[in-house]
mmCIF file of C-alpha atoms and ligand atoms in Angstrom:
data_model
loop_
_atom_site.group_PDB
_atom_site.id
_atom_site.type_symbol
_atom_site.label_atom_id
_atom_site.label_comp_id
_atom_site.label_asym_id
_atom_site.label_seq_id
_atom_site.Cartn_x
_atom_site.Cartn_y
_atom_site.Cartn_z
ATOM 1 C CA MET N 1 158.954 301.331 4.295
ATOM 2 C CA SER N 2 157.324 297.999 4.920
ATOM 3 C CA GLN N 3 154.515 298.832 7.293
ATOM 4 C CA GLY N 4 152.032 301.609 6.890
ATOM 5 C CA VAL N 5 152.608 305.194 5.909
ATOM 6 C CA GLY N 6 156.114 306.285 5.746
ATOM 7 C CA GLY N 7 157.752 303.063 6.769
ATOM 8 C CA PHE N 8 157.435 304.235 10.343
ATOM 9 C CA GLY N 9 156.654 300.599 10.653
ATOM 10 C CA GLY N 10 154.275 300.626 13.580
ATOM 11 C CA LEU N 11 157.174 300.519 15.969
ATOM 12 C CA LYS N 12 157.093 301.665 19.522
ATOM 13 C CA PRO N 13 160.078 303.722 20.610
ATOM 14 C CA LEU N 14 162.890 301.538 21.896
ATOM 15 C CA GLU N 15 161.162 298.354 20.763
ATOM 16 C CA ILE N 16 163.587 297.352 18.025
ATOM 17 C CA ILE N 17 167.086 296.704 19.073
ATOM 18 C CA GLY N 18 168.772 294.558 16.445
ATOM 19 C CA ASP N 19 172.476 293.822 16.364
ATOM 20 C CA GLY N 20 173.353 296.094 19.236
ATOM 21 C CA GLU N 21 170.992 294.154 21.478
ATOM 22 C CA GLN N 22 173.549 293.197 24.054
ATOM 23 C CA ALA N 23 174.750 296.716 24.527
ATOM 24 C CA LEU N 24 171.311 298.276 24.562
ATOM 25 C CA ALA N 25 169.793 295.626 26.748
ATOM 26 C CA ALA N 26 172.466 296.017 29.404
ATOM 27 C CA PRO N 27 171.268 297.462 32.710
ATOM 28 C CA VAL N 28 171.459 301.197 32.550
ATOM 29 C CA GLY N 29 172.359 303.828 35.062
ATOM 30 C CA GLU N 30 174.979 301.852 36.986
ATOM 31 C CA PRO N 31 177.811 304.161 37.943
ATOM 32 C CA VAL N 32 179.179 301.242 39.910
ATOM 33 C CA GLU N 33 180.362 299.772 36.581
ATOM 34 C CA ALA N 34 182.873 302.557 36.250
ATOM 35 C CA VAL N 35 183.881 302.410 39.896
ATOM 36 C CA ASP N 36 184.361 298.648 39.724
ATOM 37 C CA ALA N 37 186.445 299.057 36.630
ATOM 38 C CA GLY N 38 188.576 301.511 38.603
ATOM 39 C CA ARG N 39 187.829 304.097 36.006
ATOM 40 C CA THR N 40 186.421 307.323 37.282
ATOM 41 C CA GLY N 41 189.141 309.385 35.691
ATOM 42 C CA ALA N 42 189.993 309.653 32.002
ATOM 43 C CA LYS N 43 191.875 311.725 29.504
ATOM 44 C CA VAL N 44 188.582 312.197 27.690
ATOM 45 C CA VAL N 45 185.139 312.165 29.261
ATOM 46 C CA ILE N 46 182.309 312.399 26.762
ATOM 47 C CA VAL N 47 178.879 313.590 27.866
ATOM 48 C CA GLY N 48 176.124 312.043 25.745
ATOM 49 C CA SER N 49 175.720 308.795 23.808
ATOM 50 C CA GLY N 50 173.951 309.949 20.640
ATOM 51 C CA PRO N 51 175.719 309.853 17.244
ATOM 52 C CA ALA N 52 178.053 312.708 18.298
ATOM 53 C CA GLY N 53 179.089 311.180 21.624
ATOM 54 C CA LEU N 54 179.526 307.635 20.330
ATOM 55 C CA THR N 55 181.494 308.728 17.277
ATOM 56 C CA ALA N 56 183.760 310.776 19.544
ATOM 57 C CA ALA N 57 184.103 307.645 21.708
ATOM 58 C CA ILE N 58 185.090 305.468 18.718
ATOM 59 C CA TYR N 59 187.770 307.948 17.658
ATOM 60 C CA ALA N 60 189.078 308.587 21.179
ATOM 61 C CA ALA N 61 189.128 304.864 21.979
ATOM 62 C CA ARG N 62 190.999 304.014 18.766
ATOM 63 C CA ALA N 63 193.568 306.657 19.737
ATOM 64 C CA ASN N 64 194.117 304.710 22.998
ATOM 65 C CA LEU N 65 192.618 307.451 25.132
ATOM 66 C CA GLU N 66 190.277 305.011 26.961
ATOM 67 C CA PRO N 67 187.377 307.452 27.084
ATOM 68 C CA ILE N 68 184.553 307.326 29.591
ATOM 69 C CA VAL N 69 181.159 308.119 28.112
ATOM 70 C CA LEU N 70 178.599 309.447 30.588
ATOM 71 C CA GLY N 71 175.845 308.691 28.146
ATOM 72 C CA GLY N 72 172.715 309.904 29.887
ATOM 73 C CA TYR N 73 169.540 308.072 30.837
ATOM 74 C CA GLU N 74 168.332 308.545 27.265
ATOM 75 C CA SER N 75 171.088 306.309 26.074
ATOM 76 C CA GLY N 76 171.555 306.407 22.304
ATOM 77 C CA GLY N 77 169.946 309.831 21.947
ATOM 78 C CA GLN N 78 167.231 311.005 19.607
ATOM 79 C CA LEU N 79 167.496 308.182 17.076
ATOM 80 C CA MET N 80 166.188 305.800 19.726
ATOM 81 C CA ILE N 81 162.723 307.280 19.222
ATOM 82 C CA THR N 82 162.632 306.858 15.480
ATOM 83 C CA SER N 83 162.336 303.768 13.351
ATOM 84 C CA GLU N 84 163.626 303.839 9.781
ATOM 85 C CA VAL N 85 166.767 305.919 9.125
ATOM 86 C CA GLU N 86 167.294 306.108 5.390
ATOM 87 C CA ASN N 87 169.896 308.841 5.054
ATOM 88 C CA PHE N 88 172.794 307.540 7.122
ATOM 89 C CA PRO N 89 175.506 306.508 4.640
ATOM 90 C CA GLY N 90 176.373 302.835 4.474
ATOM 91 C CA PHE N 91 172.867 301.435 4.835
ATOM 92 C CA PRO N 92 171.313 301.369 1.361
ATOM 93 C CA GLU N 93 168.253 299.504 2.657
ATOM 94 C CA GLY N 94 167.895 301.857 5.635
ATOM 95 C CA ILE N 95 168.404 300.898 9.259
ATOM 96 C CA GLN N 96 166.280 301.157 12.384
ATOM 97 C CA GLY N 97 167.386 304.044 14.617
ATOM 98 C CA PRO N 98 167.922 301.874 17.736
ATOM 99 C CA GLU N 99 169.878 299.329 15.709
ATOM 100 C CA LEU N 100 172.152 302.034 14.295
ATOM 101 C CA MET N 101 172.817 303.335 17.793
ATOM 102 C CA GLY N 102 173.408 299.824 19.111
ATOM 103 C CA ARG N 103 176.009 299.296 16.410
ATOM 104 C CA MET N 104 177.754 302.587 17.191
ATOM 105 C CA ARG N 105 177.836 301.651 20.844
ATOM 106 C CA ALA N 106 179.228 298.183 20.182
ATOM 107 C CA GLN N 107 181.902 299.756 17.952
ATOM 108 C CA ALA N 108 182.953 302.209 20.686
ATOM 109 C CA GLU N 109 183.052 299.446 23.318
ATOM 110 C CA ARG N 110 185.062 297.197 21.037
ATOM 111 C CA PHE N 111 187.914 299.712 21.186
ATOM 112 C CA GLY N 112 187.709 300.160 24.953
ATOM 113 C CA ALA N 113 185.288 302.995 25.613
ATOM 114 C CA LEU N 114 183.499 302.673 28.945
ATOM 115 C CA ILE N 115 179.882 303.754 28.600
ATOM 116 C CA VAL N 116 177.761 304.525 31.643
ATOM 117 C CA ASP N 117 174.106 305.324 30.974
ATOM 118 C CA ILE N 118 173.630 308.055 33.490
ATOM 119 C CA ASP N 119 173.018 311.812 33.456
ATOM 120 C CA VAL N 120 175.722 314.221 34.519
ATOM 121 C CA GLU N 121 174.167 316.332 37.283
ATOM 122 C CA ARG N 122 176.904 318.865 37.936
ATOM 123 C CA VAL N 123 180.282 319.898 36.568
ATOM 124 C CA ASP N 124 183.194 321.979 37.781
ATOM 125 C CA LEU N 125 185.211 323.286 34.849
ATOM 126 C CA SER N 126 187.156 325.861 36.859
ATOM 127 C CA GLU N 127 190.419 323.887 36.795
ATOM 128 C CA ARG N 128 191.941 320.717 35.401
ATOM 129 C CA PRO N 129 191.300 317.942 35.872
ATOM 130 C CA PHE N 130 187.720 318.930 35.240
ATOM 131 C CA ARG N 131 185.195 317.294 37.556
ATOM 132 C CA LEU N 132 181.801 315.838 36.693
ATOM 133 C CA TRP N 133 179.264 314.281 39.050
ATOM 134 C CA ALA N 134 176.848 311.585 37.943
ATOM 135 C CA GLY N 135 174.851 309.199 40.124
ATOM 136 C CA GLY N 136 176.794 310.089 43.238
ATOM 137 C CA VAL N 137 180.160 309.381 41.611
ATOM 138 C CA GLU N 138 182.768 312.029 40.892
ATOM 139 C CA TYR N 139 184.611 311.687 37.590
ATOM 140 C CA GLU N 140 187.810 313.478 36.612
ATOM 141 C CA ALA N 141 188.661 314.451 33.071
ATOM 142 C CA GLN N 142 191.631 316.067 31.360
ATOM 143 C CA THR N 143 189.341 316.982 28.479
ATOM 144 C CA VAL N 144 185.557 316.975 28.162
ATOM 145 C CA ILE N 145 183.535 316.568 24.986
ATOM 146 C CA VAL N 146 180.012 317.892 25.428
ATOM 147 C CA ALA N 147 177.659 315.956 23.150
ATOM 148 C CA SER N 148 174.452 316.217 25.143
ATOM 149 C CA GLY N 149 172.251 316.869 22.111
ATOM 150 C CA ALA N 150 168.905 318.529 21.944
ATOM 151 C CA SER N 151 165.351 317.474 22.546
ATOM 152 C CA ALA N 152 162.549 318.182 20.120
ATOM 153 C CA LEU N 153 159.641 319.919 21.822
ATOM 154 C CA TRP N 154 156.381 318.003 21.586
ATOM 155 C CA LEU N 155 152.752 318.887 22.157
ATOM 156 C CA GLU N 156 152.722 316.600 25.219
ATOM 157 C CA LEU N 157 149.580 314.733 24.184
ATOM 158 C CA GLU N 158 149.210 311.060 25.067
ATOM 159 C CA SER N 159 148.012 310.287 21.529
ATOM 160 C CA GLU N 160 151.054 312.078 20.071
ATOM 161 C CA THR N 161 153.453 309.982 22.164
ATOM 162 C CA ARG N 162 151.630 306.779 21.215
ATOM 163 C CA LEU N 163 151.822 307.583 17.495
ATOM 164 C CA ARG N 164 155.420 308.824 17.399
ATOM 165 C CA GLY N 165 157.125 306.933 14.615
ATOM 166 C CA ARG N 166 153.686 305.942 13.301
ATOM 167 C CA GLY N 167 153.039 309.131 11.384
ATOM 168 C CA VAL N 168 154.070 311.641 14.081
ATOM 169 C CA SER N 169 157.505 313.150 13.558
ATOM 170 C CA ALA N 170 159.581 316.160 14.558
ATOM 171 C CA CYS N 171 161.915 316.119 11.568
ATOM 172 C CA ALA N 172 160.802 316.810 7.992
ATOM 173 C CA THR N 173 164.308 316.330 6.575
ATOM 174 C CA CYS N 174 164.372 312.865 8.131
ATOM 175 C CA ASP N 175 160.831 311.667 7.483
ATOM 176 C CA GLY N 176 159.318 313.851 4.747
ATOM 177 C CA PHE N 177 160.288 311.335 2.094
ATOM 178 C CA PHE N 178 157.834 308.824 3.577
ATOM 179 C CA PHE N 179 154.876 311.083 2.810
ATOM 180 C CA ARG N 180 154.944 311.132 -0.968
ATOM 181 C CA ASP N 181 151.492 312.083 -2.266
ATOM 182 C CA ARG N 182 150.073 312.154 1.253
ATOM 183 C CA LYS N 183 148.490 314.947 3.230
ATOM 184 C CA VAL N 184 150.451 316.191 6.223
ATOM 185 C CA ILE N 185 149.898 318.673 9.021
ATOM 186 C CA VAL N 186 152.656 320.888 10.382
ATOM 187 C CA VAL N 187 152.191 322.446 13.824
ATOM 188 C CA GLY N 188 153.968 325.729 14.559
ATOM 189 C CA GLY N 189 154.296 329.299 13.429
ATOM 190 C CA GLY N 190 158.001 330.164 13.510
ATOM 191 C CA ASP N 191 160.648 329.925 10.812
ATOM 192 C CA THR N 192 161.296 326.253 11.602
ATOM 193 C CA ALA N 193 157.660 325.347 11.020
ATOM 194 C CA LEU N 194 157.550 327.335 7.768
ATOM 195 C CA GLU N 195 160.782 325.726 6.557
ATOM 196 C CA GLU N 196 159.498 322.262 7.435
ATOM 197 C CA ALA N 197 156.213 322.985 5.655
ATOM 198 C CA LEU N 198 157.948 324.198 2.487
ATOM 199 C CA PHE N 199 160.303 321.218 2.538
ATOM 200 C CA LEU N 200 157.335 318.866 2.821
ATOM 201 C CA THR N 201 155.698 320.341 -0.298
ATOM 202 C CA ARG N 202 158.324 318.385 -2.282
ATOM 203 C CA TYR N 203 156.620 315.160 -1.308
ATOM 204 C CA ALA N 204 153.199 315.725 0.152
ATOM 205 C CA SER N 205 150.042 316.342 -1.866
ATOM 206 C CA GLU N 206 148.930 318.937 0.673
ATOM 207 C CA VAL N 207 150.572 320.617 3.659
ATOM 208 C CA VAL N 208 148.298 322.140 6.275
ATOM 209 C CA ILE N 209 149.957 324.452 8.781
ATOM 210 C CA VAL N 210 148.158 324.608 12.106
ATOM 211 C CA HIS N 211 148.988 327.698 14.116
ATOM 212 C CA ARG N 212 147.439 328.786 17.386
ATOM 213 C CA ARG N 213 147.601 332.508 16.584
ATOM 214 C CA ASP N 214 146.272 334.605 13.695
ATOM 215 C CA GLN N 215 149.724 335.417 12.312
ATOM 216 C CA PHE N 216 153.095 333.718 11.967
ATOM 217 C CA ARG N 217 156.165 334.519 14.045
ATOM 218 C CA GLY N 218 158.524 333.567 11.199
ATOM 219 C CA SER N 219 160.438 335.979 8.965
ATOM 220 C CA ARG N 220 158.501 337.895 6.301
ATOM 221 C CA ILE N 221 160.199 336.133 3.402
ATOM 222 C CA MET N 222 159.400 332.677 4.782
ATOM 223 C CA GLN N 223 155.812 333.715 5.451
ATOM 224 C CA GLU N 224 155.392 334.982 1.911
ATOM 225 C CA ARG N 225 156.842 331.803 0.452
ATOM 226 C CA ALA N 226 154.661 329.557 2.563
ATOM 227 C CA LEU N 227 151.473 331.511 2.007
ATOM 228 C CA ALA N 228 152.034 331.698 -1.747
ATOM 229 C CA HIS N 229 152.696 327.986 -2.167
ATOM 230 C CA PRO N 230 149.806 326.216 -3.911
ATOM 231 C CA LYS N 231 150.169 323.101 -1.737
ATOM 232 C CA VAL N 232 150.107 325.015 1.557
ATOM 233 C CA ARG N 233 146.958 325.830 3.498
ATOM 234 C CA VAL N 234 146.928 327.527 6.904
ATOM 235 C CA LEU N 235 144.515 326.947 9.750
ATOM 236 C CA TRP N 236 144.822 329.974 12.028
ATOM 237 C CA ASN N 237 143.775 330.158 15.661
ATOM 238 C CA SER N 238 143.851 326.397 15.953
ATOM 239 C CA ARG N 239 145.403 324.059 18.459
ATOM 240 C CA VAL N 240 145.870 320.304 18.095
ATOM 241 C CA VAL N 241 144.198 318.690 21.085
ATOM 242 C CA GLU N 242 144.433 315.066 19.953
ATOM 243 C CA VAL N 243 146.167 313.009 17.297
ATOM 244 C CA LEU N 244 143.742 310.577 15.725
ATOM 245 C CA GLY N 245 144.458 307.000 14.669
ATOM 246 C CA GLU N 246 144.929 303.609 16.287
ATOM 247 C CA ASN N 247 148.230 302.382 14.878
ATOM 248 C CA GLN N 248 148.854 305.097 12.311
ATOM 249 C CA VAL N 249 147.970 308.779 12.166
ATOM 250 C CA SER N 250 144.617 309.377 10.461
ATOM 251 C CA GLY N 251 144.154 313.032 11.401
ATOM 252 C CA VAL N 252 144.053 315.500 14.264
ATOM 253 C CA ARG N 253 141.366 317.022 16.468
ATOM 254 C CA LEU N 254 141.594 320.803 16.424
ATOM 255 C CA ARG N 255 140.241 323.351 18.850
ATOM 256 C CA ASP N 256 139.551 326.907 17.742
ATOM 257 C CA THR N 257 141.512 329.085 20.179
ATOM 258 C CA ALA N 258 138.895 331.853 19.943
ATOM 259 C CA THR N 259 135.581 329.945 20.063
ATOM 260 C CA GLY N 260 136.656 326.656 21.673
ATOM 261 C CA GLU N 261 134.884 324.752 18.906
ATOM 262 C CA GLU N 262 136.408 321.389 17.973
ATOM 263 C CA ARG N 263 136.611 319.616 14.625
ATOM 264 C CA ASP N 264 138.616 316.836 13.022
ATOM 265 C CA GLU N 265 141.077 317.360 10.165
ATOM 266 C CA PRO N 266 142.095 314.184 8.334
ATOM 267 C CA ALA N 267 145.812 313.704 7.521
ATOM 268 C CA ASP N 268 148.405 310.948 7.055
ATOM 269 C CA GLY N 269 151.184 312.604 9.009
ATOM 270 C CA LEU N 270 151.814 315.164 11.723
ATOM 271 C CA PHE N 271 155.052 317.146 11.934
ATOM 272 C CA VAL N 272 155.512 318.937 15.234
ATOM 273 C CA ALA N 273 157.698 321.974 14.577
ATOM 274 C CA ILE N 274 157.469 324.005 17.752
ATOM 275 C CA GLY N 275 161.178 324.064 18.489
ATOM 276 C CA HIS N 276 164.052 322.206 20.091
ATOM 277 C CA ARG N 277 165.619 322.539 23.506
ATOM 278 C CA PRO N 278 169.399 322.037 23.557
ATOM 279 C CA ASN N 279 170.504 320.029 26.604
ATOM 280 C CA THR N 280 172.840 322.652 28.037
ATOM 281 C CA GLY N 281 171.608 322.566 31.668
ATOM 282 C CA VAL N 282 174.723 321.510 33.557
ATOM 283 C CA PHE N 283 177.067 323.533 31.328
ATOM 284 C CA ARG N 284 175.129 326.770 31.310
ATOM 285 C CA ASP N 285 177.139 328.376 34.115
ATOM 286 C CA TRP N 286 180.433 327.542 32.426
ATOM 287 C CA LEU N 287 180.076 327.756 28.663
ATOM 288 C CA ALA N 288 178.714 330.527 26.473
ATOM 289 C CA LEU N 289 175.335 330.120 24.801
ATOM 290 C CA ASP N 290 174.272 331.690 21.519
ATOM 291 C CA ASP N 291 171.102 333.735 21.104
ATOM 292 C CA LYS N 292 169.057 330.564 20.521
ATOM 293 C CA GLY N 293 170.326 328.917 23.710
ATOM 294 C CA TYR N 294 172.742 326.517 21.968
ATOM 295 C CA LEU N 295 176.344 326.115 23.128
ATOM 296 C CA SER N 296 178.685 328.511 21.356
ATOM 297 C CA VAL N 297 181.747 327.171 19.643
ATOM 298 C CA HIS N 298 184.778 329.342 20.102
ATOM 299 C CA GLU N 299 187.030 327.897 17.412
ATOM 300 C CA GLU N 300 186.656 324.611 15.501
ATOM 301 C CA THR N 301 185.109 322.379 18.199
ATOM 302 C CA ARG N 302 186.687 324.296 21.084
ATOM 303 C CA THR N 303 184.661 326.170 23.637
ATOM 304 C CA ARG N 304 185.802 329.176 25.616
ATOM 305 C CA ILE N 305 187.238 326.804 28.251
ATOM 306 C CA ASP N 306 190.536 325.322 27.154
ATOM 307 C CA GLY N 307 190.175 321.534 27.017
ATOM 308 C CA VAL N 308 186.383 321.488 26.690
ATOM 309 C CA PHE N 309 185.021 320.601 23.268
ATOM 310 C CA VAL N 310 181.543 320.408 21.839
ATOM 311 C CA ALA N 311 179.870 318.193 19.233
ATOM 312 C CA GLY N 312 176.457 317.620 17.685
ATOM 313 C CA ASP N 313 173.006 319.074 18.139
ATOM 314 C CA VAL N 314 173.826 320.763 21.451
ATOM 315 C CA HIS N 315 175.562 323.476 19.434
ATOM 316 C CA ASP N 316 173.895 322.998 16.058
ATOM 317 C CA ALA N 317 170.516 324.562 15.464
ATOM 318 C CA ARG N 318 171.034 324.452 11.704
ATOM 319 C CA TYR N 319 171.699 320.909 10.439
ATOM 320 C CA ARG N 320 170.459 318.614 13.225
ATOM 321 C CA GLN N 321 171.262 315.345 11.458
ATOM 322 C CA ALA N 322 172.832 312.121 12.676
ATOM 323 C CA ILE N 323 175.611 312.330 10.106
ATOM 324 C CA THR N 324 176.522 315.930 10.955
ATOM 325 C CA ALA N 325 176.479 315.057 14.667
ATOM 326 C CA ALA N 326 178.703 312.031 13.989
ATOM 327 C CA GLY N 327 181.064 314.181 11.900
ATOM 328 C CA ASP N 328 181.238 316.664 14.736
ATOM 329 C CA GLY N 329 182.019 313.881 17.201
ATOM 330 C CA CYS N 330 184.959 312.845 15.029
ATOM 331 C CA ARG N 331 186.248 316.417 14.872
ATOM 332 C CA ALA N 332 185.906 316.931 18.626
ATOM 333 C CA ALA N 333 187.787 313.696 19.397
ATOM 334 C CA ILE N 334 190.621 314.635 17.056
ATOM 335 C CA ASP N 335 190.771 318.115 18.571
ATOM 336 C CA ALA N 336 190.789 316.656 22.101
ATOM 337 C CA GLU N 337 193.567 314.217 21.215
ATOM 338 C CA ARG N 338 195.681 316.992 19.678
ATOM 339 C CA TRP N 339 195.050 319.172 22.695
ATOM 340 C CA LEU N 340 196.195 316.351 25.017
ATOM 341 C CA ALA N 341 199.319 315.775 22.912
ATOM 342 C CA GLU N 342 200.106 319.516 22.884
ATOM 343 C CA HIS N 343 199.861 319.525 26.691
ATOM 344 C CA GLY N 344 202.046 316.428 27.063
ATOM 345 C CA LEU N 345 199.126 314.353 28.328
ATOM 346 C CA ALA N 346 199.030 311.868 25.460
ATOM 347 C CA GLU N 347 201.350 310.462 22.852
ATOM 348 C CA PRO N 348 200.616 312.108 19.515
ATOM 349 C CA ALA N 349 198.319 309.715 17.644
ATOM 350 C CA THR N 350 199.550 308.311 14.395
ATOM 351 C CA MET N 351 197.348 308.846 11.373
ATOM 352 C CA SER N 352 196.460 305.142 11.433
ATOM 353 C CA ALA N 353 194.615 305.701 14.718
ATOM 354 C CA TRP N 354 192.199 307.931 12.886
HETATM 355 C C1 FAD S 1 161.906 311.684 15.530
HETATM 356 C C2 FAD S 1 163.297 311.985 14.993
HETATM 357 C C3 FAD S 1 163.699 311.346 13.836
HETATM 358 C C4 FAD S 1 164.972 311.615 13.319
HETATM 359 N N1 FAD S 1 165.352 310.977 12.184
HETATM 360 C C5 FAD S 1 166.579 311.223 11.668
HETATM 361 C C6 FAD S 1 166.999 310.577 10.465
HETATM 362 O O1 FAD S 1 166.269 309.790 9.865
HETATM 363 N N2 FAD S 1 168.245 310.892 9.993
HETATM 364 C C7 FAD S 1 169.063 311.774 10.625
HETATM 365 O O2 FAD S 1 170.197 311.981 10.159
HETATM 366 N N3 FAD S 1 168.693 312.409 11.751
HETATM 367 C C8 FAD S 1 167.476 312.162 12.272
HETATM 368 N N4 FAD S 1 167.073 312.817 13.403
HETATM 369 C C9 FAD S 1 167.975 313.801 14.012
HETATM 370 C C10 FAD S 1 169.081 313.075 14.803
HETATM 371 O O3 FAD S 1 168.486 312.149 15.669
HETATM 372 C C11 FAD S 1 169.925 314.074 15.586
HETATM 373 O O4 FAD S 1 170.435 315.066 14.729
HETATM 374 C C12 FAD S 1 171.086 313.367 16.273
HETATM 375 O O5 FAD S 1 170.620 312.329 17.097
HETATM 376 C C13 FAD S 1 171.923 314.335 17.110
HETATM 377 O O6 FAD S 1 172.929 313.613 17.720
HETATM 378 P P1 FAD S 1 173.652 314.115 19.069
HETATM 379 O O7 FAD S 1 174.597 313.043 19.423
HETATM 380 O O8 FAD S 1 174.159 315.483 18.867
HETATM 381 O O9 FAD S 1 172.512 314.247 20.155
HETATM 382 P P2 FAD S 1 171.347 313.296 20.666
HETATM 383 O O10 FAD S 1 171.019 312.227 19.709
HETATM 384 O O11 FAD S 1 170.274 314.242 21.092
HETATM 385 O O12 FAD S 1 171.977 312.590 21.955
HETATM 386 C C14 FAD S 1 172.219 313.331 23.114
HETATM 387 C C15 FAD S 1 172.729 312.416 24.196
HETATM 388 O O13 FAD S 1 173.101 313.214 25.317
HETATM 389 C C16 FAD S 1 172.594 312.624 26.493
HETATM 390 N N5 FAD S 1 172.463 313.644 27.537
HETATM 391 C C17 FAD S 1 171.693 314.745 27.586
HETATM 392 N N6 FAD S 1 171.874 315.410 28.737
HETATM 393 C C18 FAD S 1 172.814 314.712 29.427
HETATM 394 C C19 FAD S 1 173.446 314.857 30.696
HETATM 395 N N7 FAD S 1 173.154 315.876 31.529
HETATM 396 N N8 FAD S 1 174.361 313.941 31.066
HETATM 397 C C20 FAD S 1 174.684 312.901 30.264
HETATM 398 N N9 FAD S 1 174.134 312.717 29.049
HETATM 399 C C21 FAD S 1 173.201 313.599 28.656
HETATM 400 C C22 FAD S 1 171.293 311.966 26.068
HETATM 401 O O14 FAD S 1 170.931 310.952 27.003
HETATM 402 C C23 FAD S 1 171.715 311.396 24.712
HETATM 403 O O15 FAD S 1 172.370 310.178 24.904
HETATM 404 C C24 FAD S 1 165.826 312.551 13.965
HETATM 405 C C25 FAD S 1 165.411 313.191 15.141
HETATM 406 C C26 FAD S 1 164.163 312.906 15.655
HETATM 407 C C27 FAD S 1 163.727 313.586 16.931
#
């Protein structure tokens, strides 16, 4: 909360590292680390190093399963592009997103997790051990925990990227609190955008929804609620073509989609609510997807393939929070450990391991 609107703090993504500096500053994308360590096979291979993947790694490592985390090039996940996280329990003063992820990583490594910051390019889940390929190295896994997260969709404007974390956000639940008595703009026209807009009315003095069409795509009930709210105003047929502001958002430049006319709308914050894309790519041929394109959970954290578990935003279109992803990672690791024990592949963990 110290610098500028919303405590976004004028931080560039990935700039602040904090206590986890060593881990986060380590060279990334070196599959050779795993090869050198003689570890390209594991009882548990975790795909993704966001809150879900790293929490799964902490639990699996403490249960002596020596997990390998294929953490992706975007090591640390979505919280690496935010600054202040104020709703993760245990940090009453808040914590910077990259610092929180650095701490989770250090905690997983302390118990023996091997983390390789590289994307999985291909998997073969047809038989056990399952096989995963990343950076030219083949990994074998008795169980796999898929924690590959989701990516918020952005407008893809240079000014938007520059001002991310400086008034530009993709998460009202996370950042709405910073906009008390401020004017914010929400971009989008589906249920997510309407929900975000209504949520923001709790804090903001005014919420302007910018939508490129002349009607919403969201459900009727959400439309009625949004349109009837005294703090909500809608700008139809409008597209954001630039986010204004040097170090902090001061407004947006809008283009009328019918006439092409441009004008500036002042605002303190911009919430981009045009959807999320779950990172299901390499698993799509193997695991079922729901109607929104997220991975389907068969039972608890199990998928339809025995021995493959799922955690976090890659299956969760509803909550999308660090704490729910972390909770899921814990559940998936416990389920994987029990599965291994049931199949005689691991000693049953004592409760103290958890
Ligand atoms: C701007 C912003 C601010 C936010 N602020 C907050 C907040 O204040 N509080 C809060 O609780 N939540 C916040 N969130 C939401 C929170 O970040 C997510 O809910 C959470 O990170 C989800 O965790 P995850 O582990 O499921 O996935 P992610 O964090 O998305 O991590 C996914 C991981 O999978 C990896 N990956 C993807 N594909 C592959 C592949 N093929 N191979 C290997 N690895 C792969 C990625 O590199 C990444 O490491 C915010 C989100 C955004 C975008």
